[in-house]
PDB file of C-alpha atoms in Angstrom:
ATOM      1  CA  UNK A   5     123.591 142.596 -48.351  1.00  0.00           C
ATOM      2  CA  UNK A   6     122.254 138.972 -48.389  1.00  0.00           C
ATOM      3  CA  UNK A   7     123.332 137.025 -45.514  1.00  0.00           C
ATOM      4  CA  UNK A   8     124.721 134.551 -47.795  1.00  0.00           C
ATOM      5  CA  UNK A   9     127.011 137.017 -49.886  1.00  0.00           C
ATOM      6  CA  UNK A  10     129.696 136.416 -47.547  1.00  0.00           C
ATOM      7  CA  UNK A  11     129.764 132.767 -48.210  1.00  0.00           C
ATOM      8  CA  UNK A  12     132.691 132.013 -50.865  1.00  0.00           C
ATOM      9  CA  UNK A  13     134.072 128.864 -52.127  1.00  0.00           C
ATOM     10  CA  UNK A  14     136.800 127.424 -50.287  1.00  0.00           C
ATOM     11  CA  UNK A  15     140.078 126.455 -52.696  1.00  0.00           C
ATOM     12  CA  UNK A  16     143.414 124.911 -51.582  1.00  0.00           C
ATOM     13  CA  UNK A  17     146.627 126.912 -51.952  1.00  0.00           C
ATOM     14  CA  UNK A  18     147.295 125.067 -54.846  1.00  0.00           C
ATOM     15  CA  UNK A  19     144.129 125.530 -56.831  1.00  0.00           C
ATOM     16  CA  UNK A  20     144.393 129.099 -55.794  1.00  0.00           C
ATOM     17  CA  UNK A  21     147.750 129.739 -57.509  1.00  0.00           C
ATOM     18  CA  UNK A  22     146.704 127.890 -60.392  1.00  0.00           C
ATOM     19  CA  UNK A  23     143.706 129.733 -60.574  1.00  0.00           C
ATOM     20  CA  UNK A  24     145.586 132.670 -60.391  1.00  0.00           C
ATOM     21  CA  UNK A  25     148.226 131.949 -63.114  1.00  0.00           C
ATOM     22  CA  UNK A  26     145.413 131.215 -65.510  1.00  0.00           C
ATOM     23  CA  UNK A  27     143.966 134.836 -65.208  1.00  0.00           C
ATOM     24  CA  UNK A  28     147.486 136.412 -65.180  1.00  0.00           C
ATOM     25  CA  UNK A  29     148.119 134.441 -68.417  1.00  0.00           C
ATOM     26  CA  UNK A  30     144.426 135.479 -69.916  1.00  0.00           C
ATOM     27  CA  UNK A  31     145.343 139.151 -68.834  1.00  0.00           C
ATOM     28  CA  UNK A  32     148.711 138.921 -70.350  1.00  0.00           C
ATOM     29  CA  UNK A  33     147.531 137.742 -73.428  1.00  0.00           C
ATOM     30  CA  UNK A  34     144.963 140.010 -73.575  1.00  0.00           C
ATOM     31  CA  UNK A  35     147.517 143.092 -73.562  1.00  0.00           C
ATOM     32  CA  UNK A  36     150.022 141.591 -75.815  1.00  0.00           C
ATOM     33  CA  UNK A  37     147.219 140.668 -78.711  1.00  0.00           C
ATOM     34  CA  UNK A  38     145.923 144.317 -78.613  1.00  0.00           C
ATOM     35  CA  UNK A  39     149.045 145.951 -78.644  1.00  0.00           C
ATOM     36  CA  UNK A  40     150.205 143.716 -81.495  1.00  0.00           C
ATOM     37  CA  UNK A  41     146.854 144.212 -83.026  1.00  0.00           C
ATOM     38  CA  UNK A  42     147.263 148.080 -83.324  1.00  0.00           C
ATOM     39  CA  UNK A  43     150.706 148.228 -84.053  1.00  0.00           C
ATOM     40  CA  UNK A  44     149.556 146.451 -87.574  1.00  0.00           C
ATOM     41  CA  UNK A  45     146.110 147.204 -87.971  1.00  0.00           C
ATOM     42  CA  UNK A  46     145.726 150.819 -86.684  1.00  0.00           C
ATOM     43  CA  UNK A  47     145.801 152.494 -90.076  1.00  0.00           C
ATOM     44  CA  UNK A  48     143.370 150.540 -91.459  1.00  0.00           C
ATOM     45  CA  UNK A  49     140.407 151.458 -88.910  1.00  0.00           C
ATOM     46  CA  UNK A  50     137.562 153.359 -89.173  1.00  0.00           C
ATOM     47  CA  UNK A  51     136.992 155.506 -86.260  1.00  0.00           C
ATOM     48  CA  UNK A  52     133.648 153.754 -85.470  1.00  0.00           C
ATOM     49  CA  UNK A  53     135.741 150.394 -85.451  1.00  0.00           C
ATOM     50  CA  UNK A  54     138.285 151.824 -83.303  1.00  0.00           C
ATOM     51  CA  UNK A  55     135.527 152.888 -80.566  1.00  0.00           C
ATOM     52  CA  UNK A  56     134.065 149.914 -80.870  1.00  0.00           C
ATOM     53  CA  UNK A  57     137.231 147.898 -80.242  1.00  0.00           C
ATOM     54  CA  UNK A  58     138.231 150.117 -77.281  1.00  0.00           C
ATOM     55  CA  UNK A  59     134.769 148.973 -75.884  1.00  0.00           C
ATOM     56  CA  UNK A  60     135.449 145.709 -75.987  1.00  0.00           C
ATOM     57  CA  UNK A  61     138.996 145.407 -74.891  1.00  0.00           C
ATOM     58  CA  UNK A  62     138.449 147.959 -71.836  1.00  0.00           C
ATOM     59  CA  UNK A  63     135.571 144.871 -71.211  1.00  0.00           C
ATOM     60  CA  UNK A  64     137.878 142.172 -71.726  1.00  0.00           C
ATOM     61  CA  UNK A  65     140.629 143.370 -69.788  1.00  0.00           C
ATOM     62  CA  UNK A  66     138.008 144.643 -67.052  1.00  0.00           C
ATOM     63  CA  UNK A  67     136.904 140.688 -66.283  1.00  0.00           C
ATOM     64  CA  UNK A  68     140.091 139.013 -66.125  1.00  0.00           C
ATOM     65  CA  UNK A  69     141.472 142.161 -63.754  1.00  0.00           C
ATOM     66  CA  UNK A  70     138.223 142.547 -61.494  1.00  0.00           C
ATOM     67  CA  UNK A  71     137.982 138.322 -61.573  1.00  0.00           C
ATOM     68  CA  UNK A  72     141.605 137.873 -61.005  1.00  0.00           C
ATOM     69  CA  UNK A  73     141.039 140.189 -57.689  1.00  0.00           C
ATOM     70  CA  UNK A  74     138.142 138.478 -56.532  1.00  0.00           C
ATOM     71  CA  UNK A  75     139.960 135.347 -56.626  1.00  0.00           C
ATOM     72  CA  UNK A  76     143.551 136.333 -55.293  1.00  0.00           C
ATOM     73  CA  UNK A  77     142.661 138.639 -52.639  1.00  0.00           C
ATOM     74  CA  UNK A  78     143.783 137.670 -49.026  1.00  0.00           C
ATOM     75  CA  UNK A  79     141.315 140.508 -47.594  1.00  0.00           C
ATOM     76  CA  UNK A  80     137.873 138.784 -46.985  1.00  0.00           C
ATOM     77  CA  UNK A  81     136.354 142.633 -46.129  1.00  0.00           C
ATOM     78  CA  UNK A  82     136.602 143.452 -50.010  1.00  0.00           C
ATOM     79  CA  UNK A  83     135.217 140.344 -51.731  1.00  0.00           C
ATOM     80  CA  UNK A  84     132.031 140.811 -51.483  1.00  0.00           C
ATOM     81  CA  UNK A  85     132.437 143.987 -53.701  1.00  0.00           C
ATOM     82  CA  UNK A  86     134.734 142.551 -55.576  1.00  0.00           C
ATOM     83  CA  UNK A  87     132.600 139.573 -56.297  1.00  0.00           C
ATOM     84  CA  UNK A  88     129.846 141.945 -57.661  1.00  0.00           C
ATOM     85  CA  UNK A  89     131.910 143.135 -59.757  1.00  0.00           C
ATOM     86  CA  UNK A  90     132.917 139.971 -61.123  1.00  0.00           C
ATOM     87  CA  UNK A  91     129.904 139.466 -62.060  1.00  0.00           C
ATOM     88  CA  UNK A  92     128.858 142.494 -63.233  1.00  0.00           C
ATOM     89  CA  UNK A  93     132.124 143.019 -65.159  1.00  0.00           C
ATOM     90  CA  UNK A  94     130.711 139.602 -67.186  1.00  0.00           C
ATOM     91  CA  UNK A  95     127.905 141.367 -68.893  1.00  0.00           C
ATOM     92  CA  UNK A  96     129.786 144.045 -70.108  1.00  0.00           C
ATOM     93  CA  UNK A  97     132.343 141.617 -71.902  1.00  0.00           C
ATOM     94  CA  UNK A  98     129.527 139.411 -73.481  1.00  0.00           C
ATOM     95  CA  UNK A  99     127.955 143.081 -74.776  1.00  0.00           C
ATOM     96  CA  UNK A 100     131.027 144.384 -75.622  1.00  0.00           C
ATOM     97  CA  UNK A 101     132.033 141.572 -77.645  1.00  0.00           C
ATOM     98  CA  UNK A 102     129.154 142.019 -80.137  1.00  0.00           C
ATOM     99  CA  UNK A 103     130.088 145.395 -80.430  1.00  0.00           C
ATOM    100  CA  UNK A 104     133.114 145.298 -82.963  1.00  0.00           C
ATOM    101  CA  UNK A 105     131.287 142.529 -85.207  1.00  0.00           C
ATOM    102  CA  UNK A 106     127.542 144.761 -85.718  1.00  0.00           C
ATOM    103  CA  UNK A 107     129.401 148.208 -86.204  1.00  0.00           C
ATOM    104  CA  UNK A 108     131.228 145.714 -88.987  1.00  0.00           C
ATOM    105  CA  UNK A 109     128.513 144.092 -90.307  1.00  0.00           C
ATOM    106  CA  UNK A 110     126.305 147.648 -90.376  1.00  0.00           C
ATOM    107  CA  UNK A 111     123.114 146.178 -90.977  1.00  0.00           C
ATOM    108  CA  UNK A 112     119.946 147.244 -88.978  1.00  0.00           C
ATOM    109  CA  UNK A 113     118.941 144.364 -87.760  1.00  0.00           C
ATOM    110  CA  UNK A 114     122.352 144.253 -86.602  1.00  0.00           C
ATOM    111  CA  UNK A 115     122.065 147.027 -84.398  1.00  0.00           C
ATOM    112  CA  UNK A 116     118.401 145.733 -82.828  1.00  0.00           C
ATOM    113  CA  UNK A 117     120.328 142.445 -81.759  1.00  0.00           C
ATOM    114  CA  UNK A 118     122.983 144.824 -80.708  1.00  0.00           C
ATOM    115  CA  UNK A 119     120.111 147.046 -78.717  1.00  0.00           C
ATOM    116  CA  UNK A 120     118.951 143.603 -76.980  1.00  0.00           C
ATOM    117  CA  UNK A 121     121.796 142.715 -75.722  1.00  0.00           C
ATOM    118  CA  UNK A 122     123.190 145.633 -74.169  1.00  0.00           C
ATOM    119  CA  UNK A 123     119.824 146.476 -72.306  1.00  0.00           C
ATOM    120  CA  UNK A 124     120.075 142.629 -70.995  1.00  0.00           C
ATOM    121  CA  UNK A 125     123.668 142.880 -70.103  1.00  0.00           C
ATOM    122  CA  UNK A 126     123.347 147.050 -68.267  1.00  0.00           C
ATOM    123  CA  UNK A 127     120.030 145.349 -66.619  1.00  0.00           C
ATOM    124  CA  UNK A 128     122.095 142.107 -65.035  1.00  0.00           C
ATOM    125  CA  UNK A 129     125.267 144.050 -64.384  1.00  0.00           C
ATOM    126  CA  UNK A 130     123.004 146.769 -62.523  1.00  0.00           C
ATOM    127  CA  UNK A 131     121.529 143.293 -60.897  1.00  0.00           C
ATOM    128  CA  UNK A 132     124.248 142.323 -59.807  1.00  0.00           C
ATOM    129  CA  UNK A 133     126.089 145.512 -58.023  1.00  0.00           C
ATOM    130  CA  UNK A 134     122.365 147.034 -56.883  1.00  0.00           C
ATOM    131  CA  UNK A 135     120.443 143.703 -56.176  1.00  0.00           C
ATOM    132  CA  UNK A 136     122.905 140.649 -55.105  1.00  0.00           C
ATOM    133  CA  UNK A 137     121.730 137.622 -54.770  1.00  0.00           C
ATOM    134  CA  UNK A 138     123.113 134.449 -53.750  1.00  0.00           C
ATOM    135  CA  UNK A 139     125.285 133.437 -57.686  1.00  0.00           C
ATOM    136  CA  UNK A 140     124.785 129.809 -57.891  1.00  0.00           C
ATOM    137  CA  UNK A 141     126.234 127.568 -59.731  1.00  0.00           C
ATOM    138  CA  UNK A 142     123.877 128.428 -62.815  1.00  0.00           C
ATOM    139  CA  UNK A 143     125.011 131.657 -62.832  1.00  0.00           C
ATOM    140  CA  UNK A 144     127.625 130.280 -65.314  1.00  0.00           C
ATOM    141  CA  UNK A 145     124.685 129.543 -68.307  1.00  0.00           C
ATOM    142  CA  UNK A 146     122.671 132.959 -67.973  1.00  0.00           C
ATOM    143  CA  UNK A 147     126.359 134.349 -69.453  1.00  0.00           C
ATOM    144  CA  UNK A 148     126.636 131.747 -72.042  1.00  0.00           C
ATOM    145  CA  UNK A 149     122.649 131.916 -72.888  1.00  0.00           C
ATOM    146  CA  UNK A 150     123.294 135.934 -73.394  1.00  0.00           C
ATOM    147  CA  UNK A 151     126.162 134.585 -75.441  1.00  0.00           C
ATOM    148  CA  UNK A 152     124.176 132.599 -78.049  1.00  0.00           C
ATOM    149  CA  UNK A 153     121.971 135.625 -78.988  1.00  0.00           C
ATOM    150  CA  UNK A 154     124.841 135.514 -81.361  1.00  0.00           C
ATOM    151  CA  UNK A 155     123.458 133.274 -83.691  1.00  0.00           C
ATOM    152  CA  UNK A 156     121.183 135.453 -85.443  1.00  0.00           C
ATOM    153  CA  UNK A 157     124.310 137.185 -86.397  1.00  0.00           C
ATOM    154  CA  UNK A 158     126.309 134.680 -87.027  1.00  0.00           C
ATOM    155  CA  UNK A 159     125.371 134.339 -90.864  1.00  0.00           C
ATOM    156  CA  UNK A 160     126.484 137.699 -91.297  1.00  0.00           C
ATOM    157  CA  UNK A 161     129.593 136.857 -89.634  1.00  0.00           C
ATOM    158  CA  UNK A 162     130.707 134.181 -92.124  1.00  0.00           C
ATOM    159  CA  UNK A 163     129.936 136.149 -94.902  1.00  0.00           C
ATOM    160  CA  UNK A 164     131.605 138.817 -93.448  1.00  0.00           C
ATOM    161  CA  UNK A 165     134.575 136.463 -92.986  1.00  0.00           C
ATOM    162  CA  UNK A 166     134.491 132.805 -92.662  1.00  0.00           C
ATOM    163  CA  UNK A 167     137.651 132.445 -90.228  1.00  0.00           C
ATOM    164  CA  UNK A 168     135.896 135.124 -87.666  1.00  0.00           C
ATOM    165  CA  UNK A 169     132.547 132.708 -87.691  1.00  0.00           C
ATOM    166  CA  UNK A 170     134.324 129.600 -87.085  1.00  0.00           C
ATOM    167  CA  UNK A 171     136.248 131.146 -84.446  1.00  0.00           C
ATOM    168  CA  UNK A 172     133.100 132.625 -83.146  1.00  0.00           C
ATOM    169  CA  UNK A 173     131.673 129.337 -83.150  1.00  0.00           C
ATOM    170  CA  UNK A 174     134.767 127.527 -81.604  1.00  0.00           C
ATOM    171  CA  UNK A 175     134.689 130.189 -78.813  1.00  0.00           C
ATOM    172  CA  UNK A 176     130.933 129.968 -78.213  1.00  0.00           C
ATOM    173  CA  UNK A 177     131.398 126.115 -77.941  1.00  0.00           C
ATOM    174  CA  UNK A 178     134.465 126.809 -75.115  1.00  0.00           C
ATOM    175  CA  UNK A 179     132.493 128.483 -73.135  1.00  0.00           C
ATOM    176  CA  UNK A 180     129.500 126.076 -72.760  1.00  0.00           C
ATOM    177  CA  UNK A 181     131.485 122.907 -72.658  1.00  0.00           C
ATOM    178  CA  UNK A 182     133.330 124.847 -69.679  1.00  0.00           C
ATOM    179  CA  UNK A 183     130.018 124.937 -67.953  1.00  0.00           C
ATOM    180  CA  UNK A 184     130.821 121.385 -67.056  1.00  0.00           C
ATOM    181  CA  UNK A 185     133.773 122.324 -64.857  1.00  0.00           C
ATOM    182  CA  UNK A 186     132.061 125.043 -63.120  1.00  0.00           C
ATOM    183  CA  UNK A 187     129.315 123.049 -61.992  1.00  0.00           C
ATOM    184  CA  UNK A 188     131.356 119.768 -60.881  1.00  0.00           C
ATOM    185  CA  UNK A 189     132.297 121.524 -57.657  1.00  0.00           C
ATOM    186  CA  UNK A 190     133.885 118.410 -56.244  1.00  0.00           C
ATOM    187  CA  UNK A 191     136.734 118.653 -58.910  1.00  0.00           C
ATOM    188  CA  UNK A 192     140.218 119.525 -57.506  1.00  0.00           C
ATOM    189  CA  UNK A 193     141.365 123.033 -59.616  1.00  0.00           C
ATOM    190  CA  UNK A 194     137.727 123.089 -61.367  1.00  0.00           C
ATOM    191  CA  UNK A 195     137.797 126.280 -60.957  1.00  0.00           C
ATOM    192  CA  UNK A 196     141.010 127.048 -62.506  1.00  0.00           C
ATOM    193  CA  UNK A 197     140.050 124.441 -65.286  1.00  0.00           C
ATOM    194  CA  UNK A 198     136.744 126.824 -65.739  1.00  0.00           C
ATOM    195  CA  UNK A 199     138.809 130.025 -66.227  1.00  0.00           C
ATOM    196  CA  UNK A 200     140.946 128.203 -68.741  1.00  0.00           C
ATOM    197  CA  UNK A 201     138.262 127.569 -70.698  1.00  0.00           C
ATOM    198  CA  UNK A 202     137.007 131.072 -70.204  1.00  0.00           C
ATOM    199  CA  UNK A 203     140.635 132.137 -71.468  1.00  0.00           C
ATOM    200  CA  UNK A 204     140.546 129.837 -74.648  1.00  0.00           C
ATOM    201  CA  UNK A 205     137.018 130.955 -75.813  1.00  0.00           C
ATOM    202  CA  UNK A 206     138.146 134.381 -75.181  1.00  0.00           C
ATOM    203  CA  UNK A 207     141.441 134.086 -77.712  1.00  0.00           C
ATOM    204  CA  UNK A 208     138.876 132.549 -80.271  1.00  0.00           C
ATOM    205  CA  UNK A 209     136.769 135.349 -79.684  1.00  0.00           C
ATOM    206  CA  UNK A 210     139.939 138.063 -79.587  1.00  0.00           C
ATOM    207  CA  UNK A 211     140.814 136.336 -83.064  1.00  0.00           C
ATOM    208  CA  UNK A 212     137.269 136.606 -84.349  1.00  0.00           C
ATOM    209  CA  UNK A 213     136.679 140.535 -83.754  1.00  0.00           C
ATOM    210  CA  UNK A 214     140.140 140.772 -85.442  1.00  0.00           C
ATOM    211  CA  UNK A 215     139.384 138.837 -88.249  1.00  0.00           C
ATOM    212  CA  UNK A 216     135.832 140.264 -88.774  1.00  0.00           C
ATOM    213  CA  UNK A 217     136.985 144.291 -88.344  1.00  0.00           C
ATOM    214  CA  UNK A 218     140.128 143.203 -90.455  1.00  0.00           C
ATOM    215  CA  UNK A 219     137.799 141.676 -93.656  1.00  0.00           C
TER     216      UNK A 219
END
């Protein structure tokens, strides 16, 4: 391990609460939308839709469960696994977000963007477990850069359906403008304001996917 792995943020009670509340609430959310999701949508998907879907909610329940424990936990011997984790678990999401929307769009070129990204997201999430180093506070915009491979797809998203490409688009915007939060450590709660904007561009994305598999 770097000698520097063990060094963590250091957070107030409050901001730690509140940080916590905003992943229970992302989590929460999370469960309820694909439950309600399935419950009205289940007949209507293909089986390569379905698979597709299951990879991205098992990778969008995975980040706010492993990120909420990195967080919360009160046992320092853990978080430096559980901080790889975190960060590994990030990757996955981002790929398993474009998942749903190429196996929905079906085109080949699709699938080559889809190719990319996966290989960049297995290669930092094996980075991250195998090969820590220090995050810093860039960290943030190698997710988000990942992220806006999405707009060479993002045509075929709108024509697929133009609700699921402007909440794409709203989500994609989230996410950078939370950048701005994440960096201004001196900010009391940034880090819970971060995570809320990770949990708003997540419901635009959660309502994009639907939108886009549902067209």
């Amino acid at each position: 391990m770097a000698a520097n792995e063990t060094q963590y943020p250091s957070y107030s009670r409050a901001e730690i609460v509140a940080d916590g509340l905003v992943h229970a609430l992302g989590l929460a959310a999370s469960l309820i939308a694909i439950g309600m999701f399935l419950a009205f949508r289940w007949d209507h998907l293909s089986s390569g839709q379905l698979a597709a879907l299951s990879i991205y909610w098992l990778g969008l329940i995975a980040m706010f469960t492993v990120s909420g424990a990195y967080h919360m936990t009160p046992w320092e011997r853990f978080r430096a696994r559980l901080r790889r984790a975190d960060h590994a678990t990030i990757f996955l999401k981002i790929a398993g977000t474009y998942t749903p929307f190429v196996v929905t769009i079906g085109t080949g070129f699709g699938y080559i963007v889809l190719a990319i990204v996966w290989a960049l997201a297995l290669f930092g999430a094996i980075t991250k477990l195998f090969r820590w180093s220090a995050p810093g506070r860039w960290n943030a915009a190698l997710y988000v850069g990942l992220g806006w491979i999405s707009v060479a797809l993002m045509w075929s998203v709108f024509e697929t359906s133009p609700a699921a490409g402007g909440f794409a688009a709203a989500g994609g915007i989230l996410y950078t403008a939370g950048i701005l939060f994440f960096k201004w450590e001196s900010l009391r709660f940034s880090n819970a304001i971060w995570h809320g904007f990770v949990v708003a561009a997540s419901g635009c994305f959660f309502a994009a996917v639907s939108l886009a598999v549902s067209a």
